[in-house]
XYZ file of N, CA, C and O in Angstrom:
824
model
N 4.569 -28.688 19.199
C 5.040 -28.049 18.007
C 6.512 -27.675 18.145
O 6.935 -27.085 19.216
N 7.363 -28.018 17.168
C 8.822 -27.689 17.291
C 9.098 -26.185 17.207
O 8.286 -25.483 16.605
N 10.204 -25.782 17.663
C 10.574 -24.426 17.559
C 10.651 -23.972 16.107
O 10.242 -22.759 15.735
N 11.228 -24.860 15.182
C 11.264 -24.470 13.800
C 9.936 -24.309 13.202
O 9.647 -23.347 12.508
N 8.996 -25.219 13.504
C 7.647 -25.052 12.985
C 6.969 -23.890 13.457
O 6.298 -23.146 12.642
N 7.134 -23.504 14.796
C 6.513 -22.367 15.353
C 7.014 -21.051 14.654
O 6.291 -20.196 14.234
N 8.395 -21.031 14.436
C 8.933 -19.891 13.800
C 8.419 -19.736 12.340
O 8.225 -18.624 11.823
N 8.321 -20.878 11.711
C 7.773 -20.912 10.342
C 6.373 -20.303 10.247
O 6.024 -19.472 9.421
N 5.503 -20.761 11.193
C 4.113 -20.280 11.194
C 4.121 -18.744 11.441
O 3.289 -18.077 10.869
N 4.989 -18.308 12.387
C 5.007 -16.864 12.677
C 5.366 -16.128 11.387
O 4.781 -15.139 11.097
N 6.406 -16.587 10.677
C 6.785 -15.955 9.397
C 5.677 -15.918 8.433
O 5.312 -14.953 7.767
N 5.028 -17.057 8.231
C 3.976 -17.212 7.251
C 2.840 -16.289 7.499
O 2.329 -15.647 6.631
N 2.363 -16.236 8.726
C 1.168 -15.475 9.049
C 1.536 -13.928 8.969
O 0.781 -13.202 8.474
N 2.795 -13.631 9.372
C 3.223 -12.219 9.282
C 3.292 -11.799 7.783
O 3.019 -10.637 7.454
N 3.658 -12.605 6.937
C 3.730 -12.367 5.496
C 2.332 -11.840 4.953
O 2.227 -10.947 4.240
N 1.207 -12.474 5.500
C -0.096 -12.115 4.973
C -0.771 -10.896 5.624
O -1.877 -10.583 5.353
N -0.068 -10.307 6.649
C -0.603 -9.246 7.332
C -0.984 -8.061 6.418
O -0.021 -7.477 5.928
N -2.192 -7.815 6.420
C -2.543 -6.568 5.580
C -3.798 -6.186 6.246
O -4.513 -6.915 6.826
N -4.161 -4.966 6.076
C -4.951 -4.311 7.051
C -6.350 -4.142 6.637
O -6.921 -5.071 6.042
N -7.183 -3.177 7.027
C -8.580 -3.287 6.859
C -9.276 -1.999 6.586
O -8.693 -0.954 6.878
N -10.511 -2.101 6.124
C -11.551 -1.097 6.398
C -11.807 -0.226 5.223
O -11.035 0.320 4.596
N -12.988 0.026 4.888
C -13.446 1.133 3.972
C -13.696 0.714 2.544
O -12.734 0.379 1.824
N -14.840 0.823 2.046
C -15.149 0.516 0.705
C -15.796 1.680 -0.106
O -16.471 1.575 -1.022
N -15.587 2.912 0.429
C -16.103 4.090 -0.169
C -15.052 4.656 -1.180
O -13.906 4.213 -1.173
N -15.448 5.645 -1.922
C -14.585 6.274 -2.880
C -13.547 7.075 -2.104
O -13.722 7.584 -1.021
N -12.327 7.212 -2.735
C -11.276 8.037 -2.133
C -11.607 9.552 -1.987
O -12.210 10.150 -2.885
N -11.361 10.141 -0.797
C -11.498 11.552 -0.659
C -10.588 11.967 0.352
O -10.017 11.249 1.138
N -10.158 13.302 0.399
C -9.305 13.939 1.286
C -10.041 14.420 2.504
O -11.049 15.189 2.389
N -9.638 14.049 3.672
C -10.237 14.473 4.917
C -9.826 15.841 5.301
O -8.524 16.128 5.489
N -10.689 16.834 5.499
C -10.280 18.131 5.907
C -10.920 18.603 7.134
O -10.515 19.536 7.834
N -11.858 17.760 7.725
C -12.540 18.058 8.938
C -11.476 17.916 10.108
O -10.882 16.916 10.309
N -11.448 18.966 11.026
C -10.467 18.961 12.093
C -11.158 18.530 13.398
O -10.460 18.618 14.475
N -12.392 18.237 13.442
C -12.992 17.751 14.635
C -12.682 16.302 14.898
O -13.464 15.441 14.460
N -11.616 16.030 15.588
C -11.082 14.684 15.724
C -11.968 13.936 16.730
O -11.712 12.685 16.927
N -12.901 14.494 17.432
C -13.669 13.766 18.396
C -14.812 13.017 17.741
O -15.400 12.078 18.445
N -15.130 13.313 16.470
C -16.300 12.646 15.857
C -15.961 11.270 15.320
O -14.838 11.036 14.726
N -16.880 10.326 15.434
C -16.690 8.957 14.861
C -16.636 9.036 13.356
O -15.949 8.180 12.758
N -17.383 10.019 12.816
C -17.325 10.166 11.334
C -15.984 10.417 10.772
O -15.580 9.921 9.754
N -15.225 11.311 11.463
C -13.867 11.548 11.048
C -12.961 10.318 11.206
O -12.161 10.020 10.262
N -13.078 9.579 12.270
C -12.316 8.335 12.413
C -12.546 7.334 11.312
O -11.670 6.716 10.740
N -13.859 7.183 10.977
C -14.150 6.267 9.842
C -13.642 6.779 8.579
O -13.115 6.013 7.650
N -13.544 8.119 8.302
C -13.092 8.708 7.119
C -11.578 8.412 7.001
O -11.076 8.101 5.923
N -10.886 8.574 8.068
C -9.477 8.289 8.143
C -9.115 6.805 7.658
O -8.256 6.517 6.841
N -9.925 5.892 8.205
C -9.734 4.469 7.930
C -10.087 4.199 6.536
O -9.349 3.504 5.774
N -11.150 4.783 6.046
C -11.524 4.620 4.551
C -10.447 5.140 3.680
O -10.141 4.561 2.677
N -9.974 6.383 4.063
C -8.867 6.914 3.245
C -7.685 5.958 3.177
O -7.051 5.711 2.116
N -7.313 5.422 4.354
C -6.152 4.468 4.384
C -6.427 3.270 3.467
O -5.580 2.863 2.739
N -7.553 2.613 3.652
C -7.800 1.415 2.885
C -7.812 1.585 1.422
O -7.428 0.762 0.594
N -8.340 2.797 0.974
C -8.499 3.057 -0.386
C -7.113 3.222 -1.091
O -6.925 2.898 -2.240
N -6.192 3.766 -0.309
C -4.836 4.082 -0.909
C -3.898 2.960 -0.606
O -2.748 2.957 -1.224
N -4.136 2.006 0.300
C -3.162 1.029 0.636
C -2.930 0.145 -0.648
O -3.833 -0.299 -1.343
N -1.590 -0.029 -0.887
C -1.251 -0.763 -2.117
C -1.006 0.096 -3.306
O -0.526 -0.264 -4.384
N -1.403 1.376 -3.175
C -1.179 2.384 -4.242
C -0.075 3.362 -3.886
O 0.559 3.843 -4.894
N 0.202 3.655 -2.612
C 1.159 4.662 -2.266
C 1.844 4.354 -0.953
O 1.232 3.630 -0.113
N 2.988 4.849 -0.828
C 3.747 4.703 0.520
C 4.487 6.031 0.827
O 5.541 5.962 1.566
N 4.029 7.095 0.407
C 4.766 8.375 0.598
C 4.467 9.006 1.970
O 3.691 8.522 2.765
N 5.172 10.154 2.208
C 5.013 10.813 3.532
C 3.623 11.211 3.825
O 3.195 11.148 4.975
N 2.879 11.670 2.840
C 1.504 12.091 3.037
C 0.628 10.998 3.562
O -0.232 11.098 4.421
N 0.837 9.799 2.977
C 0.119 8.575 3.427
C 0.465 8.218 4.858
O -0.390 7.922 5.651
N 1.679 8.286 5.176
C 2.148 8.039 6.559
C 1.549 8.904 7.607
O 1.467 8.532 8.792
N 1.100 10.109 7.190
C 0.490 11.061 8.190
C -0.780 10.584 8.672
O -1.243 11.131 9.673
N -1.356 9.490 8.066
C -2.599 8.933 8.683
C -2.258 8.253 10.006
O -3.198 7.988 10.793
N -1.054 7.964 10.334
C -0.629 7.168 11.409
C 0.148 8.069 12.460
O 0.947 8.929 12.035
N 0.005 7.865 13.732
C 0.766 8.481 14.751
C 2.257 7.980 14.603
O 2.474 6.871 14.106
N 3.252 8.837 15.096
C 4.636 8.371 14.941
C 4.992 7.014 15.487
O 5.811 6.255 14.930
N 4.402 6.632 16.647
C 4.732 5.320 17.265
C 3.656 4.211 16.977
O 3.682 3.284 17.622
N 2.876 4.488 15.939
C 1.767 3.517 15.638
C 2.250 2.072 15.407
O 3.436 1.884 14.920
N 1.486 1.040 15.765
C 1.967 -0.291 15.712
C 0.844 -1.119 15.068
O -0.306 -0.854 15.061
N 1.314 -2.260 14.441
C 0.376 -3.179 13.850
C 0.653 -4.604 14.567
O 1.794 -4.990 14.660
N -0.404 -5.107 15.046
C -0.277 -6.414 15.797
C -1.237 -7.422 15.166
O -2.307 -7.232 14.610
N -0.680 -8.731 15.099
C -1.439 -9.869 14.741
C -1.867 -10.723 15.904
O -0.941 -11.062 16.698
N -3.051 -11.070 16.123
C -3.506 -11.887 17.216
C -2.701 -13.143 17.255
O -2.689 -13.903 16.251
N -2.113 -13.473 18.331
C -1.322 -14.695 18.506
C 0.153 -14.550 18.171
O 0.985 -15.409 18.613
N 0.468 -13.438 17.580
C 1.883 -13.230 17.190
C 2.475 -11.971 17.862
O 3.707 -11.944 17.918
N 1.672 -11.056 18.236
C 2.179 -9.864 18.896
C 2.411 -8.733 17.774
O 1.998 -8.852 16.616
N 3.197 -7.769 18.135
C 3.477 -6.641 17.262
C 4.401 -7.073 16.164
O 5.465 -7.665 16.358
N 4.062 -6.722 14.918
C 4.820 -7.109 13.731
C 5.561 -6.010 13.078
O 6.520 -6.141 12.347
N 5.089 -4.790 13.297
C 5.848 -3.611 12.817
C 5.364 -2.458 13.675
O 4.219 -2.359 14.152
N 6.302 -1.422 13.878
C 5.963 -0.243 14.668
C 6.883 0.929 14.204
O 8.009 0.744 13.827
N 6.208 2.079 14.198
C 6.945 3.263 13.863
C 6.917 3.608 12.464
O 6.591 2.761 11.625
N 7.376 4.839 12.142
C 7.252 5.313 10.746
C 8.124 4.562 9.790
O 7.637 4.292 8.613
N 9.371 4.141 10.160
C 10.178 3.346 9.250
C 9.611 2.049 8.863
O 9.573 1.643 7.760
N 9.114 1.339 9.919
C 8.518 0.011 9.658
C 7.232 0.152 8.879
O 7.017 -0.648 7.941
N 6.406 1.165 9.045
C 5.229 1.351 8.350
C 5.492 1.747 6.875
O 4.898 1.218 5.922
N 6.534 2.554 6.656
C 6.924 2.900 5.324
C 7.317 1.607 4.498
O 7.006 1.535 3.362
N 8.062 0.801 5.122
C 8.542 -0.434 4.456
C 7.373 -1.267 4.148
O 7.277 -1.836 3.045
N 6.385 -1.372 5.048
C 5.247 -2.208 4.853
C 4.428 -1.759 3.713
O 3.899 -2.452 2.832
N 4.205 -0.344 3.662
C 3.382 0.213 2.581
C 4.089 0.036 1.206
O 3.480 -0.158 0.189
N 5.425 0.140 1.208
C 6.129 -0.133 -0.026
C 5.996 -1.640 -0.430
O 5.858 -1.829 -1.633
N 6.060 -2.491 0.506
C 5.825 -3.916 0.194
C 4.394 -4.126 -0.461
O 4.280 -4.812 -1.437
N 3.445 -3.431 0.057
C 2.020 -3.543 -0.417
C 1.913 -3.138 -1.849
O 1.237 -3.668 -2.674
N 2.645 -2.008 -2.147
C 2.681 -1.497 -3.495
C 3.300 -2.557 -4.524
O 2.666 -2.895 -5.581
N 4.366 -3.114 -4.106
C 5.071 -4.060 -4.927
C 4.269 -5.310 -5.227
O 4.258 -5.810 -6.355
N 3.567 -5.853 -4.192
C 2.776 -7.089 -4.412
C 1.355 -6.776 -4.847
O 0.509 -7.747 -5.016
N 1.089 -5.517 -5.195
C -0.251 -5.080 -5.698
C -1.369 -5.503 -4.823
O -2.438 -6.075 -5.194
N -1.307 -5.201 -3.493
C -2.279 -5.451 -2.507
C -3.482 -4.526 -2.799
O -3.381 -3.386 -2.995
N -4.686 -5.186 -2.641
C -5.919 -4.406 -2.763
C -6.822 -4.941 -1.610
O -6.928 -6.174 -1.355
N -7.588 -4.010 -0.983
C -8.392 -4.303 0.150
C -9.857 -3.903 -0.087
O -10.082 -2.932 -0.797
N -10.779 -4.614 0.541
C -12.205 -4.247 0.626
C -12.643 -4.439 2.007
O -12.247 -5.415 2.676
N -13.504 -3.552 2.412
C -13.943 -3.681 3.879
C -15.456 -3.947 3.846
O -16.266 -3.529 2.993
N -15.838 -4.682 4.881
C -17.249 -5.070 5.127
C -17.572 -4.969 6.590
O -16.749 -5.144 7.468
N -18.901 -4.714 6.877
C -19.405 -4.748 8.288
C -18.658 -3.755 9.167
O -18.347 -4.049 10.337
N -18.359 -2.568 8.694
C -17.697 -1.533 9.445
C -18.616 -1.009 10.599
O -19.795 -0.753 10.401
N -17.988 -0.879 11.767
C -18.623 -0.341 12.927
C -17.689 0.581 13.643
O -16.535 0.269 13.721
N -18.314 1.687 14.193
C -17.428 2.624 14.920
C -17.990 2.626 16.395
O -19.149 2.734 16.661
N -17.018 2.574 17.357
C -17.356 2.660 18.764
C -16.311 3.685 19.351
O -15.135 3.287 19.661
N -16.714 4.947 19.413
C -15.859 5.993 19.882
C -14.631 6.146 19.095
O -14.767 6.440 17.898
N -13.382 5.897 19.601
C -12.199 6.101 18.871
C -11.686 4.854 18.135
O -10.604 4.704 17.640
N -12.601 3.754 18.104
C -12.222 2.515 17.533
C -13.093 2.135 16.381
O -14.303 2.278 16.411
N -12.471 1.644 15.308
C -13.213 1.253 14.023
C -13.002 -0.301 13.902
O -11.830 -0.721 13.903
N -14.080 -1.044 13.863
C -14.038 -2.406 13.652
C -14.540 -2.833 12.233
O -15.460 -2.212 11.767
N -13.962 -3.798 11.631
C -14.455 -4.245 10.298
C -13.845 -5.622 9.892
O -12.816 -6.014 10.503
N -14.430 -6.206 8.840
C -13.817 -7.351 8.157
C -13.282 -6.801 6.852
O -13.787 -6.002 6.185
N -12.014 -7.328 6.625
C -11.353 -6.910 5.367
C -10.979 -8.103 4.478
O -10.646 -9.208 5.017
N -11.141 -8.071 3.205
C -10.760 -9.060 2.234
C -9.587 -8.538 1.442
O -9.636 -7.368 0.936
N -8.483 -9.303 1.341
C -7.350 -8.857 0.591
C -7.032 -9.697 -0.588
O -7.154 -10.928 -0.490
N -6.582 -9.033 -1.636
C -6.050 -9.786 -2.803
C -4.668 -9.199 -3.076
O -4.416 -8.010 -2.799
N -3.701 -10.071 -3.524
C -2.416 -9.529 -4.055
C -1.878 -10.611 -4.964
O -2.487 -11.606 -5.190
N -0.602 -10.328 -5.497
C -0.137 -11.147 -6.603
C 0.203 -12.547 -6.099
O -0.175 -13.521 -6.752
N 0.738 -12.659 -4.888
C 1.147 -13.991 -4.440
C -0.087 -14.803 -3.983
O -0.131 -16.021 -4.096
N -1.061 -14.128 -3.379
C -2.272 -14.883 -3.015
C -2.976 -15.408 -4.280
O -3.489 -16.482 -4.192
N -2.897 -14.662 -5.308
C -3.548 -15.057 -6.575
C -2.740 -16.279 -7.088
O -3.444 -17.249 -7.621
N -1.529 -16.302 -6.975
C -0.687 -17.425 -7.470
C -1.060 -18.644 -6.855
O -1.159 -19.820 -7.433
N -1.132 -18.728 -5.560
C -1.407 -19.916 -4.802
C -2.933 -20.234 -4.645
O -3.284 -21.254 -4.059
N -3.751 -19.329 -5.248
C -5.108 -19.658 -5.394
C -5.975 -19.539 -4.165
O -6.983 -20.292 -4.014
N -5.686 -18.662 -3.233
C -6.450 -18.504 -2.052
C -6.956 -17.040 -1.802
O -7.190 -16.543 -0.743
N -7.241 -16.397 -2.955
C -7.821 -15.041 -2.840
C -9.320 -15.189 -2.564
O -9.936 -16.071 -3.266
N -9.945 -14.299 -1.852
C -9.221 -13.388 -1.001
C -8.929 -13.931 0.390
O -9.541 -14.921 0.783
N -7.924 -13.328 1.063
C -7.780 -13.697 2.402
C -8.661 -12.725 3.232
O -8.887 -11.579 2.852
N -9.131 -13.278 4.409
C -10.067 -12.508 5.202
C -9.518 -12.276 6.644
O -8.971 -13.180 7.226
N -9.739 -11.048 7.107
C -9.332 -10.750 8.375
C -10.361 -9.934 9.146
O -11.073 -9.157 8.566
N -10.415 -10.037 10.420
C -11.108 -9.191 11.308
C -10.095 -8.149 11.829
O -9.045 -8.529 12.263
N -10.521 -6.893 11.791
C -9.528 -5.841 12.080
C -10.086 -4.796 13.012
O -11.337 -4.533 13.029
N -9.166 -4.186 13.839
C -9.573 -3.134 14.767
C -8.592 -2.038 14.684
O -7.378 -2.151 14.903
N -9.081 -0.861 14.335
C -8.282 0.346 14.300
C -8.486 1.269 15.551
O -9.710 1.459 15.850
N -7.512 1.639 16.230
C -7.662 2.565 17.287
C -7.011 3.917 16.928
O -5.907 3.925 16.409
N -7.830 4.972 17.064
C -7.307 6.339 16.703
C -7.277 7.280 17.856
O -8.067 7.123 18.781
N -6.319 8.205 17.777
C -6.223 9.258 18.721
C -5.926 10.591 18.032
O -5.042 10.661 17.169
N -6.806 11.550 18.205
C -6.726 12.837 17.588
C -6.547 12.737 16.060
O -5.730 13.436 15.373
N -7.332 11.877 15.515
C -7.493 11.726 14.123
C -6.297 10.901 13.428
O -6.163 10.857 12.224
N -5.524 10.279 14.231
C -4.396 9.450 13.780
C -4.536 8.087 14.238
O -5.004 7.794 15.274
N -4.178 7.099 13.321
C -4.240 5.689 13.724
C -3.048 5.395 14.653
O -1.931 5.662 14.255
N -3.325 4.828 15.773
C -2.220 4.534 16.760
C -2.042 2.988 16.893
O -0.979 2.625 17.326
N -3.026 2.215 16.557
C -2.902 0.853 16.701
C -3.826 0.100 15.683
O -4.960 0.531 15.413
N -3.384 -0.909 15.152
C -4.147 -1.796 14.238
C -3.947 -3.269 14.634
O -2.800 -3.692 14.764
N -4.993 -3.916 15.011
C -4.976 -5.324 15.445
C -5.658 -6.203 14.405
O -6.857 -5.953 14.096
N -5.027 -7.133 13.903
C -5.556 -8.007 12.794
C -5.682 -9.493 13.251
O -4.714 -10.023 13.929
N -6.789 -10.057 12.916
C -7.078 -11.494 13.312
C -7.523 -12.232 12.029
O -8.672 -12.143 11.589
N -6.641 -12.982 11.402
C -7.086 -13.768 10.250
C -8.120 -14.775 10.574
O -8.057 -15.367 11.694
N -9.168 -14.885 9.803
C -10.198 -15.851 10.152
C -9.704 -17.295 10.043
O -8.720 -17.499 9.445
N -10.551 -18.161 10.561
C -10.060 -19.529 10.717
C -9.709 -20.210 9.361
O -8.755 -20.912 9.257
N -10.566 -19.990 8.317
C -10.321 -20.556 7.057
C -9.057 -20.010 6.433
O -8.329 -20.826 5.903
N -8.901 -18.768 6.454
C -7.725 -18.087 5.916
C -6.493 -18.623 6.582
O -5.478 -19.093 5.906
N -6.483 -18.676 7.931
C -5.323 -19.164 8.617
C -4.950 -20.652 8.353
O -3.825 -20.890 8.091
N -6.027 -21.483 8.269
C -5.754 -22.858 7.919
C -5.152 -23.105 6.528
O -4.159 -23.763 6.409
N -5.700 -22.443 5.525
C -5.189 -22.547 4.207
C -3.841 -22.027 4.018
O -2.915 -22.613 3.438
N -3.562 -20.868 4.550
C -2.321 -20.223 4.471
C -1.166 -21.004 5.229
O -0.049 -21.160 4.649
N -1.517 -21.586 6.360
C -0.506 -22.410 7.002
C -0.250 -23.622 6.267
O 0.955 -24.008 6.023
N -1.251 -24.277 5.617
C -0.977 -25.444 4.823
C -0.144 -25.169 3.595
O 0.870 -25.824 3.320
N -0.533 -24.136 2.815
C 0.273 -23.762 1.633
C 1.577 -23.220 2.097
O 2.639 -23.527 1.357
N 1.610 -22.453 3.097
C 2.846 -21.815 3.561
C 4.024 -22.880 4.012
O 5.086 -22.650 3.639
N 3.528 -23.826 4.720
C 4.489 -24.904 5.132
C 5.117 -25.561 3.892
O 6.279 -25.922 3.916
N 4.257 -25.870 2.924
C 4.787 -26.520 1.660
C 5.792 -25.627 0.972
O 6.810 -26.128 0.567
N 5.470 -24.372 0.963
C 6.405 -23.435 0.276
C 7.621 -23.255 1.043
O 8.757 -23.278 0.406
N 7.560 -23.183 2.365
C 8.750 -23.006 3.110
C 9.682 -24.232 3.102
O 10.896 -24.064 3.089
N 9.094 -25.387 3.069
C 9.946 -26.661 2.899
C 10.633 -26.545 1.593
O 11.869 -26.942 1.449
N 9.939 -26.249 0.563
C 10.627 -26.143 -0.761
C 11.682 -25.063 -0.848
O 12.800 -25.393 -1.307
N 11.451 -23.963 -0.195
C 12.415 -22.834 -0.222
C 13.649 -23.310 0.632
O 14.766 -22.934 0.209
N 13.473 -23.981 1.679
C 14.575 -24.477 2.546
C 15.580 -25.315 1.718
O 16.766 -25.276 1.905
N 15.053 -26.099 0.718
C 15.861 -26.892 -0.133
C 16.357 -26.141 -1.350
O 17.516 -26.353 -1.821
N 15.448 -25.320 -1.948
C 15.811 -24.701 -3.245
C 16.630 -23.418 -3.099
O 17.584 -23.216 -3.876
N 16.343 -22.629 -2.058
C 17.022 -21.366 -1.935
C 17.008 -20.970 -0.437
O 16.467 -20.067 0.064
N 17.797 -21.732 0.396
C 17.804 -21.495 1.832
C 18.263 -20.045 2.187
O 17.880 -19.558 3.291
N 19.103 -19.454 1.362
C 19.522 -18.130 1.720
C 18.400 -17.164 1.705
O 18.480 -16.139 2.427
N 17.361 -17.384 1.020
C 16.104 -16.508 0.966
C 15.491 -16.394 2.261
O 14.969 -15.350 2.661
N 15.430 -17.547 3.075
C 14.832 -17.485 4.339
C 15.558 -16.394 5.265
O 14.891 -15.626 6.007
N 16.858 -16.523 5.288
C 17.600 -15.618 6.055
C 17.422 -14.134 5.647
O 17.319 -13.257 6.506
N 17.313 -14.000 4.340
C 17.096 -12.645 3.779
C 15.791 -12.074 4.127
O 15.587 -10.900 4.537
N 14.796 -12.965 4.069
C 13.381 -12.562 4.485
C 13.244 -12.249 5.949
O 12.591 -11.264 6.336
N 13.876 -12.993 6.737
C 13.696 -13.007 8.217
C 14.896 -13.181 8.946
O 15.060 -14.221 9.666
N 15.852 -12.192 8.889
C 17.233 -12.412 9.576
C 17.081 -12.559 11.068
O 17.869 -13.120 11.722
N 15.988 -12.014 11.677
C 15.810 -12.083 13.127
C 14.666 -13.048 13.460
O 14.101 -12.992 14.646
N 14.185 -13.848 12.529
C 13.073 -14.693 12.761
C 11.744 -14.232 12.540
O 10.750 -14.946 12.698
N 11.689 -12.950 12.053
C 10.370 -12.303 11.807
C 10.450 -11.733 10.422
O 11.377 -10.970 10.051
N 9.450 -11.982 9.591
C 9.419 -11.492 8.248
C 9.483 -9.962 8.170
O 8.812 -9.264 8.944
N 10.392 -9.508 7.312
C 10.573 -8.066 7.230
C 9.806 -7.580 5.939
O 10.076 -7.989 4.802
N 8.847 -6.707 6.172
C 8.010 -6.158 5.076
C 8.818 -5.044 4.392
O 8.809 -3.878 4.937
N 9.446 -5.294 3.310
C 10.106 -4.272 2.446
C 9.773 -4.517 1.026
O 9.326 -5.581 0.626
N 9.906 -3.460 0.185
C 9.655 -3.671 -1.229
C 10.556 -4.762 -1.857
O 10.002 -5.553 -2.618
N 11.775 -4.800 -1.389
C 12.617 -5.858 -1.970
C 12.180 -7.289 -1.643
O 12.139 -8.143 -2.482
N 11.765 -7.450 -0.392
C 11.254 -8.788 0.032
C 9.905 -9.095 -0.679
O 9.628 -10.282 -0.989
N 9.054 -8.109 -0.892
C 7.834 -8.378 -1.621
C 8.100 -8.746 -2.995
O 7.411 -9.752 -3.470
N 8.975 -8.124 -3.703
C 9.285 -8.574 -5.117
C 9.865 -9.940 -5.151
O 9.511 -10.822 -5.990
N 10.787 -10.225 -4.263
C 11.468 -11.548 -4.250
C 10.498 -12.655 -3.850
O 10.484 -13.740 -4.361
N 9.521 -12.308 -2.880
C 8.573 -13.306 -2.484
C 7.691 -13.765 -3.671
O 7.380 -14.924 -3.787
N 7.211 -12.784 -4.400
C 6.347 -13.095 -5.625
C 7.126 -14.047 -6.558
O 6.604 -14.906 -7.172
N 8.419 -13.656 -6.847
C 9.268 -14.385 -7.771
C 9.380 -15.878 -7.246
O 9.205 -16.783 -8.087
N 9.693 -16.017 -6.041
C 9.919 -17.425 -5.529
C 8.638 -18.197 -5.444
O 8.616 -19.396 -5.777
N 7.520 -17.578 -5.077
C 6.217 -18.318 -5.058
C 5.825 -18.721 -6.544
O 5.371 -19.916 -6.745
N 6.161 -17.842 -7.453
C 5.858 -18.182 -8.847
C 6.702 -19.428 -9.319
O 6.196 -20.307 -9.971
N 7.981 -19.397 -8.895
C 8.850 -20.528 -9.273
C 8.298 -21.794 -8.608
O 8.403 -22.873 -9.235
N 7.914 -21.737 -7.339
C 7.476 -22.901 -6.673
C 6.226 -23.482 -7.272
O 6.133 -24.641 -7.360
N 5.398 -22.640 -7.762
C 4.107 -23.082 -8.386
C 4.246 -23.409 -9.835
O 3.306 -23.555 -10.603
N 5.496 -23.333 -10.324
C 5.735 -23.832 -11.706
C 5.718 -22.723 -12.765
O 5.371 -22.930 -13.976
N 6.231 -21.593 -12.367
C 6.494 -20.465 -13.374
C 5.202 -19.739 -13.758
O 5.067 -19.484 -14.972
N 4.411 -19.441 -12.878
C 3.245 -18.561 -13.078
C 3.642 -17.302 -13.801
O 4.651 -16.713 -13.470
């Protein structure tokens, strides 16, 4: 695999990173017993229910200051409060919505499968995207999230994504630098808005 192709795949898969867990109704967690698995599950459910709806400081409090998000095969894709704030703003702009299935708790770790929909996934016709996810919590805060796109989601996204990236390289090459100046996609509200616009144009003006 060429270095360009590898970098492209990294960018494409990181674009789809979105997180997991929880299909219950939204509620505010007030229990301070951080040792219980029930509290950990409540934190994750709270997160999933609000993801794509808000990116404010209160929402960020669900995460520890140095929390990180990792994608299997790619490594850490965002870390710290500033990176998370940008990611949550991106999710709001692209109208990301999540559902959780098969949730399991093992001590301070929550495992689940998540299905994601958003504006650009809808445009290219591959909703929902499916991920296996693992949340690690410490003292009631999320410290690590590991995401593993399932085989079908990964295959379809890579196929569609390579076609889109080839088109973008010819139609608007400056956008690639804007999206990923250091070779890694930057999750920001501005990039989310621009991404939806470009994918719409690529697919013929959705």
